[in-house]
Amino acid sequence: MTHSPIIARTLSSLHRARAELGKRNATVALVPTMGALHDGHVSLVRLAKRRAKKVAVSIFVNPAQFAAQEDLGSYPRTWKEDIARLAEEGVDLVWNPDVKTMYPDGFATRIAPEGPALVGLEDKFRPHFFGGVATVVAKLFTQVRPDMAFFGEKDFQQLRVVTRMARDLDLGVKVIGGAIIRERDGLAMSSRNVYLSPEERRTATVLFRTLKATSKRLRAGDDFKVALSDGADAIGKAGFALDYLDARHAETLVPVSSLNDGRVRLLVAAKIGKTRLIDNIKA
Ligand code: AMP
């Protein structure tokens, strides 16, 4: 049975709704999103429903994490469909502030994450990004005051940055990661996949295929450098402009050169046409 979530757009209505959710000590989970919801987001909502009594989803396209040349203006917005899906999933609260509510006139504070936010992956190509993410996530946590929050492994570096920040700043929120949800052909679901032309969409499967092939080679004992450079070639030949394909320690995200260096994650980011895609898998 579907039931419409409470929709809060102002801080006072959010605080009223939060007090209602937290009655009888009910645990509250938050799933932060930028809307344009797909099965990846829904998987986080379902995970949250299993772990907490009440589930809040935030929908906020955060200008602070977009650079001037990026797609803030054209980012897909599908409000009606989003709310219908969240109602179907039994979400209790949707927090949908406008930009002025999140960043009132005179706003002048920004969190500067370090550690996993400065390892030469996304941070190298989107230097503004994690400052924007950390700032908005810290605000979402203090606004909604969830007991736990769910983030996708799709944005693997972001998951590590947010986990570190929640600990470092004693935000009192347990950050929990959810597995990547993929299309049938392996492409990681993303709100940005709608930008792909039919031909780009077909080509896009090369990212996951290359991650899998590279992982297989590493597990077979191939040299890291050679396997990664062959993977980079395959992605380039398919028509992508590669930002990075790299093997990193799954916790710290520092570079690794052997599977004996601990848990290893393979991460990729590449652009096809105007669309930048990211993906990652366990090595
Ligand atoms: P976004 O709306 O793109 O900011 O994503 C909101 C949350 O959903 C983030 O924690 C993402 O990591 C997560 N997410 C996005 N795509 C996927 C996916 N394909 N599988 C699992 N989680 C995802």
mmCIF file with all atom_site columns, N, CA and C in Angstrom, residues 101-172:
data_model
loop_
_atom_site.group_PDB
_atom_site.id
_atom_site.type_symbol
_atom_site.label_atom_id
_atom_site.label_alt_id
_atom_site.label_comp_id
_atom_site.label_asym_id
_atom_site.label_entity_id
_atom_site.label_seq_id
_atom_site.pdbx_PDB_ins_code
_atom_site.Cartn_x
_atom_site.Cartn_y
_atom_site.Cartn_z
_atom_site.occupancy
_atom_site.B_iso_or_equiv
_atom_site.pdbx_formal_charge
_atom_site.auth_seq_id
_atom_site.auth_comp_id
_atom_site.auth_asym_id
_atom_site.auth_atom_id
_atom_site.pdbx_PDB_model_num
ATOM 1   N N  . THR A 1 101 ? 17.017 28.343 1.074   1.00 0.00 ? 101 THR A N  1
ATOM 2   C CA . THR A 1 101 ? 16.885 27.753 2.409   1.00 0.00 ? 101 THR A CA 1
ATOM 3   C C  . THR A 1 101 ? 18.195 27.084 2.814   1.00 0.00 ? 101 THR A C  1
ATOM 4   N N  . MET A 1 102 ? 18.831 26.422 1.857   1.00 0.00 ? 102 MET A N  1
ATOM 5   C CA . MET A 1 102 ? 20.082 25.725 2.157   1.00 0.00 ? 102 MET A CA 1
ATOM 6   C C  . MET A 1 102 ? 21.240 26.718 2.270   1.00 0.00 ? 102 MET A C  1
ATOM 7   N N  . TYR A 1 103 ? 21.257 27.685 1.377   1.00 0.00 ? 103 TYR A N  1
ATOM 8   C CA . TYR A 1 103 ? 22.345 28.675 1.364   1.00 0.00 ? 103 TYR A CA 1
ATOM 9   C C  . TYR A 1 103 ? 21.758 30.084 1.400   1.00 0.00 ? 103 TYR A C  1
ATOM 10  N N  . PRO A 1 104 ? 21.341 30.532 2.589   1.00 0.00 ? 104 PRO A N  1
ATOM 11  C CA . PRO A 1 104 ? 20.738 31.870 2.682   1.00 0.00 ? 104 PRO A CA 1
ATOM 12  C C  . PRO A 1 104 ? 21.757 32.944 2.296   1.00 0.00 ? 104 PRO A C  1
ATOM 13  N N  . ASP A 1 105 ? 21.263 34.115 1.962   1.00 0.00 ? 105 ASP A N  1
ATOM 14  C CA . ASP A 1 105 ? 22.159 35.238 1.635   1.00 0.00 ? 105 ASP A CA 1
ATOM 15  C C  . ASP A 1 105 ? 23.207 35.383 2.722   1.00 0.00 ? 105 ASP A C  1
ATOM 16  N N  . GLY A 1 106 ? 24.448 35.569 2.317   1.00 0.00 ? 106 GLY A N  1
ATOM 17  C CA . GLY A 1 106 ? 25.511 35.761 3.296   1.00 0.00 ? 106 GLY A CA 1
ATOM 18  C C  . GLY A 1 106 ? 26.175 34.461 3.724   1.00 0.00 ? 106 GLY A C  1
ATOM 19  N N  . PHE A 1 107 ? 25.677 33.343 3.227   1.00 0.00 ? 107 PHE A N  1
ATOM 20  C CA . PHE A 1 107 ? 26.270 32.038 3.586   1.00 0.00 ? 107 PHE A CA 1
ATOM 21  C C  . PHE A 1 107 ? 27.765 32.062 3.266   1.00 0.00 ? 107 PHE A C  1
ATOM 22  N N  . ALA A 1 108 ? 28.618 31.697 4.235   1.00 0.00 ? 108 ALA A N  1
ATOM 23  C CA . ALA A 1 108 ? 30.063 31.896 4.030   1.00 0.00 ? 108 ALA A CA 1
ATOM 24  C C  . ALA A 1 108 ? 30.920 30.813 4.665   1.00 0.00 ? 108 ALA A C  1
ATOM 25  N N  . THR A 1 109 ? 30.356 29.599 4.776   1.00 0.00 ? 109 THR A N  1
ATOM 26  C CA . THR A 1 109 ? 31.102 28.527 5.443   1.00 0.00 ? 109 THR A CA 1
ATOM 27  C C  . THR A 1 109 ? 31.193 27.322 4.522   1.00 0.00 ? 109 THR A C  1
ATOM 28  N N  . ARG A 1 110 ? 32.385 26.745 4.468   1.00 0.00 ? 110 ARG A N  1
ATOM 29  C CA . ARG A 1 110 ? 32.553 25.570 3.614   1.00 0.00 ? 110 ARG A CA 1
ATOM 30  C C  . ARG A 1 110 ? 33.453 24.577 4.334   1.00 0.00 ? 110 ARG A C  1
ATOM 31  N N  . ILE A 1 111 ? 33.061 23.319 4.327   1.00 0.00 ? 111 ILE A N  1
ATOM 32  C CA . ILE A 1 111 ? 33.891 22.271 4.925   1.00 0.00 ? 111 ILE A CA 1
ATOM 33  C C  . ILE A 1 111 ? 34.938 21.857 3.899   1.00 0.00 ? 111 ILE A C  1
ATOM 34  N N  . ALA A 1 112 ? 36.176 21.707 4.348   1.00 0.00 ? 112 ALA A N  1
ATOM 35  C CA . ALA A 1 112 ? 37.269 21.323 3.451   1.00 0.00 ? 112 ALA A CA 1
ATOM 36  C C  . ALA A 1 112 ? 37.771 19.936 3.831   1.00 0.00 ? 112 ALA A C  1
ATOM 37  N N  . PRO A 1 113 ? 37.175 18.870 3.262   1.00 0.00 ? 113 PRO A N  1
ATOM 38  C CA . PRO A 1 113 ? 37.593 17.522 3.632   1.00 0.00 ? 113 PRO A CA 1
ATOM 39  C C  . PRO A 1 113 ? 38.987 17.215 3.101   1.00 0.00 ? 113 PRO A C  1
ATOM 40  N N  . GLU A 1 114 ? 39.724 16.429 3.881   1.00 0.00 ? 114 GLU A N  1
ATOM 41  C CA . GLU A 1 114 ? 41.066 16.010 3.442   1.00 0.00 ? 114 GLU A CA 1
ATOM 42  C C  . GLU A 1 114 ? 41.080 14.481 3.386   1.00 0.00 ? 114 GLU A C  1
ATOM 43  N N  . GLY A 1 115 ? 42.204 13.850 3.599   1.00 0.00 ? 115 GLY A N  1
ATOM 44  C CA . GLY A 1 115 ? 42.271 12.375 3.598   1.00 0.00 ? 115 GLY A CA 1
ATOM 45  C C  . GLY A 1 115 ? 41.739 11.817 2.294   1.00 0.00 ? 115 GLY A C  1
ATOM 46  N N  . PRO A 1 116 ? 40.645 11.016 2.367   1.00 0.00 ? 116 PRO A N  1
ATOM 47  C CA . PRO A 1 116 ? 40.138 10.380 1.145   1.00 0.00 ? 116 PRO A CA 1
ATOM 48  C C  . PRO A 1 116 ? 39.624 11.379 0.106   1.00 0.00 ? 116 PRO A C  1
ATOM 49  N N  . ALA A 1 117 ? 39.478 12.647 0.508   1.00 0.00 ? 117 ALA A N  1
ATOM 50  C CA . ALA A 1 117 ? 39.028 13.670 -0.462  1.00 0.00 ? 117 ALA A CA 1
ATOM 51  C C  . ALA A 1 117 ? 40.189 14.240 -1.261  1.00 0.00 ? 117 ALA A C  1
ATOM 52  N N  . LEU A 1 118 ? 41.424 13.824 -0.907  1.00 0.00 ? 118 LEU A N  1
ATOM 53  C CA . LEU A 1 118 ? 42.610 14.370 -1.600  1.00 0.00 ? 118 LEU A CA 1
ATOM 54  C C  . LEU A 1 118 ? 43.544 13.249 -2.029  1.00 0.00 ? 118 LEU A C  1
ATOM 55  N N  . VAL A 1 119 ? 43.030 12.376 -2.882  1.00 0.00 ? 119 VAL A N  1
ATOM 56  C CA . VAL A 1 119 ? 43.855 11.231 -3.286  1.00 0.00 ? 119 VAL A CA 1
ATOM 57  C C  . VAL A 1 119 ? 44.087 11.181 -4.794  1.00 0.00 ? 119 VAL A C  1
ATOM 58  N N  . GLY A 1 120 ? 43.662 12.223 -5.497  1.00 0.00 ? 120 GLY A N  1
ATOM 59  C CA . GLY A 1 120 ? 43.934 12.275 -6.939  1.00 0.00 ? 120 GLY A CA 1
ATOM 60  C C  . GLY A 1 120 ? 42.973 11.460 -7.788  1.00 0.00 ? 120 GLY A C  1
ATOM 61  N N  . LEU A 1 121 ? 41.739 11.258 -7.309  1.00 0.00 ? 121 LEU A N  1
ATOM 62  C CA . LEU A 1 121 ? 40.720 10.603 -8.153  1.00 0.00 ? 121 LEU A CA 1
ATOM 63  C C  . LEU A 1 121 ? 39.723 11.689 -8.585  1.00 0.00 ? 121 LEU A C  1
ATOM 64  N N  . GLU A 1 122 ? 38.476 11.630 -8.082  1.00 0.00 ? 122 GLU A N  1
ATOM 65  C CA . GLU A 1 122 ? 37.501 12.678 -8.443  1.00 0.00 ? 122 GLU A CA 1
ATOM 66  C C  . GLU A 1 122 ? 38.017 14.080 -8.116  1.00 0.00 ? 122 GLU A C  1
ATOM 67  N N  . ASP A 1 123 ? 38.721 14.186 -6.991  1.00 0.00 ? 123 ASP A N  1
ATOM 68  C CA . ASP A 1 123 ? 39.214 15.498 -6.536  1.00 0.00 ? 123 ASP A CA 1
ATOM 69  C C  . ASP A 1 123 ? 40.133 16.161 -7.553  1.00 0.00 ? 123 ASP A C  1
ATOM 70  N N  . LYS A 1 124 ? 40.839 15.316 -8.340  1.00 0.00 ? 124 LYS A N  1
ATOM 71  C CA . LYS A 1 124 ? 41.767 15.878 -9.320  1.00 0.00 ? 124 LYS A CA 1
ATOM 72  C C  . LYS A 1 124 ? 41.008 16.508 -10.493 1.00 0.00 ? 124 LYS A C  1
ATOM 73  N N  . PHE A 1 125 ? 39.871 15.907 -10.839 1.00 0.00 ? 125 PHE A N  1
ATOM 74  C CA . PHE A 1 125 ? 39.136 16.368 -12.015 1.00 0.00 ? 125 PHE A CA 1
ATOM 75  C C  . PHE A 1 125 ? 37.981 17.300 -11.659 1.00 0.00 ? 125 PHE A C  1
ATOM 76  N N  . ARG A 1 126 ? 37.535 17.224 -10.385 1.00 0.00 ? 126 ARG A N  1
ATOM 77  C CA . ARG A 1 126 ? 36.439 18.089 -9.916  1.00 0.00 ? 126 ARG A CA 1
ATOM 78  C C  . ARG A 1 126 ? 36.868 18.677 -8.561  1.00 0.00 ? 126 ARG A C  1
ATOM 79  N N  . PRO A 1 127 ? 37.814 19.607 -8.588  1.00 0.00 ? 127 PRO A N  1
ATOM 80  C CA . PRO A 1 127 ? 38.417 20.084 -7.335  1.00 0.00 ? 127 PRO A CA 1
ATOM 81  C C  . PRO A 1 127 ? 37.422 20.752 -6.373  1.00 0.00 ? 127 PRO A C  1
ATOM 82  N N  . HIS A 1 128 ? 36.335 21.258 -6.885  1.00 0.00 ? 128 HIS A N  1
ATOM 83  C CA . HIS A 1 128 ? 35.309 21.910 -6.059  1.00 0.00 ? 128 HIS A CA 1
ATOM 84  C C  . HIS A 1 128 ? 34.390 20.892 -5.391  1.00 0.00 ? 128 HIS A C  1
ATOM 85  N N  . PHE A 1 129 ? 34.402 19.643 -5.893  1.00 0.00 ? 129 PHE A N  1
ATOM 86  C CA . PHE A 1 129 ? 33.298 18.702 -5.655  1.00 0.00 ? 129 PHE A CA 1
ATOM 87  C C  . PHE A 1 129 ? 33.136 18.301 -4.188  1.00 0.00 ? 129 PHE A C  1
ATOM 88  N N  . PHE A 1 130 ? 34.198 17.790 -3.557  1.00 0.00 ? 130 PHE A N  1
ATOM 89  C CA . PHE A 1 130 ? 34.006 17.239 -2.212  1.00 0.00 ? 130 PHE A CA 1
ATOM 90  C C  . PHE A 1 130 ? 33.775 18.312 -1.157  1.00 0.00 ? 130 PHE A C  1
ATOM 91  N N  . GLY A 1 131 ? 34.289 19.497 -1.377  1.00 0.00 ? 131 GLY A N  1
ATOM 92  C CA . GLY A 1 131 ? 33.950 20.605 -0.475  1.00 0.00 ? 131 GLY A CA 1
ATOM 93  C C  . GLY A 1 131 ? 32.448 20.861 -0.512  1.00 0.00 ? 131 GLY A C  1
ATOM 94  N N  . GLY A 1 132 ? 31.895 20.863 -1.707  1.00 0.00 ? 132 GLY A N  1
ATOM 95  C CA . GLY A 1 132 ? 30.452 21.074 -1.877  1.00 0.00 ? 132 GLY A CA 1
ATOM 96  C C  . GLY A 1 132 ? 29.635 19.947 -1.282  1.00 0.00 ? 132 GLY A C  1
ATOM 97  N N  . VAL A 1 133 ? 30.084 18.720 -1.507  1.00 0.00 ? 133 VAL A N  1
ATOM 98  C CA . VAL A 1 133 ? 29.374 17.547 -0.970  1.00 0.00 ? 133 VAL A CA 1
ATOM 99  C C  . VAL A 1 133 ? 29.440 17.553 0.559   1.00 0.00 ? 133 VAL A C  1
ATOM 100 N N  . ALA A 1 134 ? 30.650 17.740 1.103   1.00 0.00 ? 134 ALA A N  1
ATOM 101 C CA . ALA A 1 134 ? 30.814 17.677 2.563   1.00 0.00 ? 134 ALA A CA 1
ATOM 102 C C  . ALA A 1 134 ? 29.964 18.759 3.233   1.00 0.00 ? 134 ALA A C  1
ATOM 103 N N  . THR A 1 135 ? 29.956 19.934 2.653   1.00 0.00 ? 135 THR A N  1
ATOM 104 C CA . THR A 1 135 ? 29.201 21.036 3.256   1.00 0.00 ? 135 THR A CA 1
ATOM 105 C C  . THR A 1 135 ? 27.709 20.720 3.257   1.00 0.00 ? 135 THR A C  1
ATOM 106 N N  . VAL A 1 136 ? 27.186 20.260 2.122   1.00 0.00 ? 136 VAL A N  1
ATOM 107 C CA . VAL A 1 136 ? 25.741 20.008 2.080   1.00 0.00 ? 136 VAL A CA 1
ATOM 108 C C  . VAL A 1 136 ? 25.374 18.799 2.934   1.00 0.00 ? 136 VAL A C  1
ATOM 109 N N  . VAL A 1 137 ? 26.222 17.770 2.952   1.00 0.00 ? 137 VAL A N  1
ATOM 110 C CA . VAL A 1 137 ? 25.892 16.580 3.748   1.00 0.00 ? 137 VAL A CA 1
ATOM 111 C C  . VAL A 1 137 ? 25.938 16.922 5.245   1.00 0.00 ? 137 VAL A C  1
ATOM 112 N N  . ALA A 1 138 ? 26.917 17.729 5.654   1.00 0.00 ? 138 ALA A N  1
ATOM 113 C CA . ALA A 1 138 ? 26.963 18.150 7.064   1.00 0.00 ? 138 ALA A CA 1
ATOM 114 C C  . ALA A 1 138 ? 25.686 18.929 7.403   1.00 0.00 ? 138 ALA A C  1
ATOM 115 N N  . LYS A 1 139 ? 25.244 19.769 6.494   1.00 0.00 ? 139 LYS A N  1
ATOM 116 C CA . LYS A 1 139 ? 24.005 20.519 6.736   1.00 0.00 ? 139 LYS A CA 1
ATOM 117 C C  . LYS A 1 139 ? 22.798 19.579 6.789   1.00 0.00 ? 139 LYS A C  1
ATOM 118 N N  . LEU A 1 140 ? 22.728 18.653 5.844   1.00 0.00 ? 140 LEU A N  1
ATOM 119 C CA . LEU A 1 140 ? 21.599 17.698 5.842   1.00 0.00 ? 140 LEU A CA 1
ATOM 120 C C  . LEU A 1 140 ? 21.564 16.915 7.150   1.00 0.00 ? 140 LEU A C  1
ATOM 121 N N  . PHE A 1 141 ? 22.743 16.509 7.630   1.00 0.00 ? 141 PHE A N  1
ATOM 122 C CA . PHE A 1 141 ? 22.795 15.734 8.875   1.00 0.00 ? 141 PHE A CA 1
ATOM 123 C C  . PHE A 1 141 ? 22.329 16.585 10.066  1.00 0.00 ? 141 PHE A C  1
ATOM 124 N N  . THR A 1 142 ? 22.737 17.833 10.117  1.00 0.00 ? 142 THR A N  1
ATOM 125 C CA . THR A 1 142 ? 22.337 18.643 11.268  1.00 0.00 ? 142 THR A CA 1
ATOM 126 C C  . THR A 1 142 ? 20.879 19.084 11.147  1.00 0.00 ? 142 THR A C  1
ATOM 127 N N  . GLN A 1 143 ? 20.389 19.210 9.917   1.00 0.00 ? 143 GLN A N  1
ATOM 128 C CA . GLN A 1 143 ? 18.983 19.583 9.734   1.00 0.00 ? 143 GLN A CA 1
ATOM 129 C C  . GLN A 1 143 ? 18.055 18.417 10.092  1.00 0.00 ? 143 GLN A C  1
ATOM 130 N N  . VAL A 1 144 ? 18.363 17.231 9.544   1.00 0.00 ? 144 VAL A N  1
ATOM 131 C CA . VAL A 1 144 ? 17.455 16.080 9.685   1.00 0.00 ? 144 VAL A CA 1
ATOM 132 C C  . VAL A 1 144 ? 17.763 15.279 10.960  1.00 0.00 ? 144 VAL A C  1
ATOM 133 N N  . ARG A 1 145 ? 18.987 15.372 11.458  1.00 0.00 ? 145 ARG A N  1
ATOM 134 C CA . ARG A 1 145 ? 19.446 14.618 12.628  1.00 0.00 ? 145 ARG A CA 1
ATOM 135 C C  . ARG A 1 145 ? 19.073 13.124 12.554  1.00 0.00 ? 145 ARG A C  1
ATOM 136 N N  . PRO A 1 146 ? 19.508 12.453 11.458  1.00 0.00 ? 146 PRO A N  1
ATOM 137 C CA . PRO A 1 146 ? 19.221 11.020 11.353  1.00 0.00 ? 146 PRO A CA 1
ATOM 138 C C  . PRO A 1 146 ? 20.144 10.225 12.264  1.00 0.00 ? 146 PRO A C  1
ATOM 139 N N  . ASP A 1 147 ? 19.736 9.001  12.596  1.00 0.00 ? 147 ASP A N  1
ATOM 140 C CA . ASP A 1 147 ? 20.634 8.098  13.326  1.00 0.00 ? 147 ASP A CA 1
ATOM 141 C C  . ASP A 1 147 ? 21.635 7.480  12.372  1.00 0.00 ? 147 ASP A C  1
ATOM 142 N N  . MET A 1 148 ? 21.196 7.282  11.134  1.00 0.00 ? 148 MET A N  1
ATOM 143 C CA . MET A 1 148 ? 22.079 6.675  10.121  1.00 0.00 ? 148 MET A CA 1
ATOM 144 C C  . MET A 1 148 ? 21.759 7.274  8.758   1.00 0.00 ? 148 MET A C  1
ATOM 145 N N  . ALA A 1 149 ? 22.740 7.180  7.862   1.00 0.00 ? 149 ALA A N  1
ATOM 146 C CA . ALA A 1 149 ? 22.527 7.710  6.515   1.00 0.00 ? 149 ALA A CA 1
ATOM 147 C C  . ALA A 1 149 ? 23.114 6.733  5.508   1.00 0.00 ? 149 ALA A C  1
ATOM 148 N N  . PHE A 1 150 ? 22.453 6.622  4.363   1.00 0.00 ? 150 PHE A N  1
ATOM 149 C CA . PHE A 1 150 ? 22.818 5.630  3.353   1.00 0.00 ? 150 PHE A CA 1
ATOM 150 C C  . PHE A 1 150 ? 23.340 6.304  2.095   1.00 0.00 ? 150 PHE A C  1
ATOM 151 N N  . PHE A 1 151 ? 24.497 5.829  1.647   1.00 0.00 ? 151 PHE A N  1
ATOM 152 C CA . PHE A 1 151 ? 25.143 6.360  0.442   1.00 0.00 ? 151 PHE A CA 1
ATOM 153 C C  . PHE A 1 151 ? 25.532 5.184  -0.448  1.00 0.00 ? 151 PHE A C  1
ATOM 154 N N  . GLY A 1 152 ? 25.526 5.397  -1.775  1.00 0.00 ? 152 GLY A N  1
ATOM 155 C CA . GLY A 1 152 ? 25.839 4.310  -2.702  1.00 0.00 ? 152 GLY A CA 1
ATOM 156 C C  . GLY A 1 152 ? 27.336 4.149  -2.920  1.00 0.00 ? 152 GLY A C  1
ATOM 157 N N  . GLU A 1 153 ? 27.744 2.897  -3.096  1.00 0.00 ? 153 GLU A N  1
ATOM 158 C CA . GLU A 1 153 ? 29.150 2.640  -3.467  1.00 0.00 ? 153 GLU A CA 1
ATOM 159 C C  . GLU A 1 153 ? 29.438 3.135  -4.880  1.00 0.00 ? 153 GLU A C  1
ATOM 160 N N  . LYS A 1 154 ? 28.390 3.436  -5.635  1.00 0.00 ? 154 LYS A N  1
ATOM 161 C CA . LYS A 1 154 ? 28.570 4.005  -6.973  1.00 0.00 ? 154 LYS A CA 1
ATOM 162 C C  . LYS A 1 154 ? 29.526 5.209  -6.907  1.00 0.00 ? 154 LYS A C  1
ATOM 163 N N  . ASP A 1 155 ? 29.310 6.050  -5.884  1.00 0.00 ? 155 ASP A N  1
ATOM 164 C CA . ASP A 1 155 ? 30.192 7.203  -5.656  1.00 0.00 ? 155 ASP A CA 1
ATOM 165 C C  . ASP A 1 155 ? 31.141 6.811  -4.525  1.00 0.00 ? 155 ASP A C  1
ATOM 166 N N  . PHE A 1 156 ? 32.082 5.963  -4.863  1.00 0.00 ? 156 PHE A N  1
ATOM 167 C CA . PHE A 1 156 ? 32.869 5.268  -3.843  1.00 0.00 ? 156 PHE A CA 1
ATOM 168 C C  . PHE A 1 156 ? 33.705 6.240  -3.015  1.00 0.00 ? 156 PHE A C  1
ATOM 169 N N  . GLN A 1 157 ? 34.357 7.177  -3.689  1.00 0.00 ? 157 GLN A N  1
ATOM 170 C CA . GLN A 1 157 ? 35.191 8.141  -2.962  1.00 0.00 ? 157 GLN A CA 1
ATOM 171 C C  . GLN A 1 157 ? 34.312 9.031  -2.068  1.00 0.00 ? 157 GLN A C  1
ATOM 172 N N  . GLN A 1 158 ? 33.143 9.392  -2.579  1.00 0.00 ? 158 GLN A N  1
ATOM 173 C CA . GLN A 1 158 ? 32.211 10.195 -1.782  1.00 0.00 ? 158 GLN A CA 1
ATOM 174 C C  . GLN A 1 158 ? 31.798 9.464  -0.511  1.00 0.00 ? 158 GLN A C  1
ATOM 175 N N  . LEU A 1 159 ? 31.542 8.147  -0.638  1.00 0.00 ? 159 LEU A N  1
ATOM 176 C CA . LEU A 1 159 ? 31.171 7.346  0.535   1.00 0.00 ? 159 LEU A CA 1
ATOM 177 C C  . LEU A 1 159 ? 32.281 7.409  1.583   1.00 0.00 ? 159 LEU A C  1
ATOM 178 N N  . ARG A 1 160 ? 33.518 7.306  1.142   1.00 0.00 ? 160 ARG A N  1
ATOM 179 C CA . ARG A 1 160 ? 34.640 7.366  2.089   1.00 0.00 ? 160 ARG A CA 1
ATOM 180 C C  . ARG A 1 160 ? 34.777 8.769  2.707   1.00 0.00 ? 160 ARG A C  1
ATOM 181 N N  . VAL A 1 161 ? 34.597 9.788  1.905   1.00 0.00 ? 161 VAL A N  1
ATOM 182 C CA . VAL A 1 161 ? 34.733 11.173 2.394   1.00 0.00 ? 161 VAL A CA 1
ATOM 183 C C  . VAL A 1 161 ? 33.660 11.471 3.448   1.00 0.00 ? 161 VAL A C  1
ATOM 184 N N  . VAL A 1 162 ? 32.434 11.057 3.151   1.00 0.00 ? 162 VAL A N  1
ATOM 185 C CA . VAL A 1 162 ? 31.329 11.349 4.067   1.00 0.00 ? 162 VAL A CA 1
ATOM 186 C C  . VAL A 1 162 ? 31.469 10.540 5.361   1.00 0.00 ? 162 VAL A C  1
ATOM 187 N N  . THR A 1 163 ? 31.910 9.290  5.241   1.00 0.00 ? 163 THR A N  1
ATOM 188 C CA . THR A 1 163 ? 32.111 8.454  6.428   1.00 0.00 ? 163 THR A CA 1
ATOM 189 C C  . THR A 1 163 ? 33.142 9.098  7.354   1.00 0.00 ? 163 THR A C  1
ATOM 190 N N  . ARG A 1 164 ? 34.258 9.534  6.744   1.00 0.00 ? 164 ARG A N  1
ATOM 191 C CA . ARG A 1 164 ? 35.341 10.172 7.512   1.00 0.00 ? 164 ARG A CA 1
ATOM 192 C C  . ARG A 1 164 ? 34.838 11.449 8.182   1.00 0.00 ? 164 ARG A C  1
ATOM 193 N N  . MET A 1 165 ? 34.120 12.254 7.421   1.00 0.00 ? 165 MET A N  1
ATOM 194 C CA . MET A 1 165 ? 33.646 13.531 7.964   1.00 0.00 ? 165 MET A CA 1
ATOM 195 C C  . MET A 1 165 ? 32.699 13.317 9.149   1.00 0.00 ? 165 MET A C  1
ATOM 196 N N  . ALA A 1 166 ? 31.779 12.350 9.007   1.00 0.00 ? 166 ALA A N  1
ATOM 197 C CA . ALA A 1 166 ? 30.814 12.114 10.086  1.00 0.00 ? 166 ALA A CA 1
ATOM 198 C C  . ALA A 1 166 ? 31.553 11.736 11.367  1.00 0.00 ? 166 ALA A C  1
ATOM 199 N N  . ARG A 1 167 ? 32.629 10.939 11.206  1.00 0.00 ? 167 ARG A N  1
ATOM 200 C CA . ARG A 1 167 ? 33.426 10.563 12.387  1.00 0.00 ? 167 ARG A CA 1
ATOM 201 C C  . ARG A 1 167 ? 34.201 11.751 12.909  1.00 0.00 ? 167 ARG A C  1
ATOM 202 N N  . ASP A 1 168 ? 34.886 12.438 12.018  1.00 0.00 ? 168 ASP A N  1
ATOM 203 C CA . ASP A 1 168 ? 35.786 13.517 12.435  1.00 0.00 ? 168 ASP A CA 1
ATOM 204 C C  . ASP A 1 168 ? 35.028 14.634 13.157  1.00 0.00 ? 168 ASP A C  1
ATOM 205 N N  . LEU A 1 169 ? 33.820 14.906 12.691  1.00 0.00 ? 169 LEU A N  1
ATOM 206 C CA . LEU A 1 169 ? 33.063 16.027 13.269  1.00 0.00 ? 169 LEU A CA 1
ATOM 207 C C  . LEU A 1 169 ? 32.054 15.563 14.321  1.00 0.00 ? 169 LEU A C  1
ATOM 208 N N  . ASP A 1 170 ? 32.138 14.282 14.721  1.00 0.00 ? 170 ASP A N  1
ATOM 209 C CA . ASP A 1 170 ? 31.216 13.748 15.737  1.00 0.00 ? 170 ASP A CA 1
ATOM 210 C C  . ASP A 1 170 ? 29.770 14.088 15.420  1.00 0.00 ? 170 ASP A C  1
ATOM 211 N N  . LEU A 1 171 ? 29.380 13.827 14.169  1.00 0.00 ? 171 LEU A N  1
ATOM 212 C CA . LEU A 1 171 ? 28.031 14.216 13.762  1.00 0.00 ? 171 LEU A CA 1
ATOM 213 C C  . LEU A 1 171 ? 26.965 13.265 14.311  1.00 0.00 ? 171 LEU A C  1
ATOM 214 N N  . GLY A 1 172 ? 27.409 12.128 14.858  1.00 0.00 ? 172 GLY A N  1
ATOM 215 C CA . GLY A 1 172 ? 26.442 11.213 15.489  1.00 0.00 ? 172 GLY A CA 1
ATOM 216 C C  . GLY A 1 172 ? 25.576 10.479 14.476  1.00 0.00 ? 172 GLY A C  1
#
